[in-house]
Coordinates of C-alpha atoms in Angstrom, one line a residue:
M1 CA 107.6 241.3 0.9
F2 CA 110.6 240.5 -1.2
L3 CA 111.7 236.9 -1.9
K4 CA 114.8 235.3 -3.3
I5 CA 115.8 231.6 -3.4
H6 CA 119.5 230.9 -3.2
H7 CA 120.5 227.6 -4.8
S8 CA 123.5 225.9 -3.1
P9 CA 124.7 222.4 -3.9
E10 CA 126.4 222.3 -0.4
M11 CA 123.6 223.6 1.7
G12 CA 120.5 223.1 -0.4
D13 CA 118.2 226.0 -1.2
V14 CA 118.0 229.0 1.2
V15 CA 114.9 231.1 1.1
A16 CA 115.4 234.7 1.9
V17 CA 112.4 236.9 2.7
C18 CA 112.2 240.5 4.0
D19 CA 109.4 242.9 4.6
R20 CA 109.0 245.4 1.8
E21 CA 109.9 248.5 3.7
L22 CA 113.2 247.0 5.0
L23 CA 114.8 246.4 1.5
N24 CA 117.9 248.4 1.0
T25 CA 118.1 249.7 4.6
T26 CA 120.6 249.2 7.3
I27 CA 119.5 248.4 10.9
S28 CA 121.7 248.2 14.0
H29 CA 121.6 247.3 17.6
D30 CA 124.6 247.7 19.9
T31 CA 127.6 246.6 17.9
M32 CA 125.6 244.7 15.3
T33 CA 124.8 246.3 11.9
V34 CA 122.9 244.5 9.2
T35 CA 122.3 245.7 5.6
I36 CA 119.1 244.3 4.1
S37 CA 120.2 244.2 0.5
E38 CA 118.7 243.3 -2.9
A39 CA 121.8 241.1 -3.4
F40 CA 120.5 238.7 -0.6
Y41 CA 116.7 239.3 -0.4
G42 CA 116.2 240.0 -4.1
N43 CA 114.0 242.6 -5.7
T44 CA 111.1 240.4 -6.7
P45 CA 107.9 241.3 -4.8
A46 CA 106.0 238.3 -3.4
T47 CA 102.5 238.0 -2.0
E48 CA 101.8 236.4 1.4
A49 CA 100.4 233.3 -0.4
E50 CA 103.6 233.0 -2.4
V51 CA 105.8 233.4 0.6
R52 CA 103.7 230.8 2.6
A53 CA 104.0 228.3 -0.2
V54 CA 107.8 228.6 -0.4
L55 CA 108.3 228.6 3.3
K56 CA 106.1 225.5 3.7
N57 CA 108.7 223.5 1.7
A58 CA 111.9 225.4 2.7
G59 CA 114.7 223.5 4.3
N60 CA 116.6 226.7 5.2
A61 CA 115.2 230.2 5.5
N62 CA 116.4 233.7 6.5
L63 CA 113.6 236.0 7.4
M64 CA 113.8 239.7 8.3
G65 CA 110.9 241.8 9.5
E66 CA 107.7 241.7 11.6
R67 CA 105.3 240.5 8.9
V68 CA 107.3 237.6 7.6
V69 CA 108.6 236.5 11.0
S70 CA 105.0 236.6 12.4
M71 CA 103.9 234.5 9.4
A72 CA 106.6 231.9 10.1
I73 CA 105.6 231.7 13.8
E74 CA 101.9 231.3 12.8
M75 CA 103.0 228.5 10.4
G76 CA 104.8 226.8 13.3
L77 CA 108.3 227.1 11.7
C78 CA 109.9 229.1 14.5
T79 CA 109.0 230.7 17.8
R80 CA 109.2 234.4 18.9
A81 CA 111.8 233.3 21.6
G82 CA 113.9 231.8 18.9
C83 CA 114.2 235.1 17.0
V84 CA 116.8 237.7 17.4
M85 CA 115.8 241.4 17.6
I86 CA 118.0 243.8 15.7
G87 CA 116.8 247.1 17.1
K88 CA 113.0 246.8 16.6
V89 CA 113.3 244.3 13.7
P90 CA 112.8 240.6 14.3
H91 CA 115.1 238.2 12.4
A92 CA 114.7 234.4 12.2
Q93 CA 116.9 231.8 10.7
I94 CA 115.3 228.4 10.1
Y95 CA 117.3 225.2 9.4
Q96 CA 115.8 221.8 8.7
L97 CA 118.4 219.1 9.6

């Protein structure tokens, strides 16, 4: 997986994580097209343990891919029904208010 933390004074930190094979690809479904770029998801590889540790304390997260979304579901951070499928790729956005 790839992990990047965006620091924003207005929104707080946003954790972005994508499955390794999705980085620098474009996926689409109907009229929606999403580019999974290094600019947003970073280019720093992260282990499952590192991702879990960051997600445990994340106020906001943007997750792309089966492995990371399944991990978030397992951790109780989101549900499968709350995810959006873009083609065959699950996408989750998590916000703590």
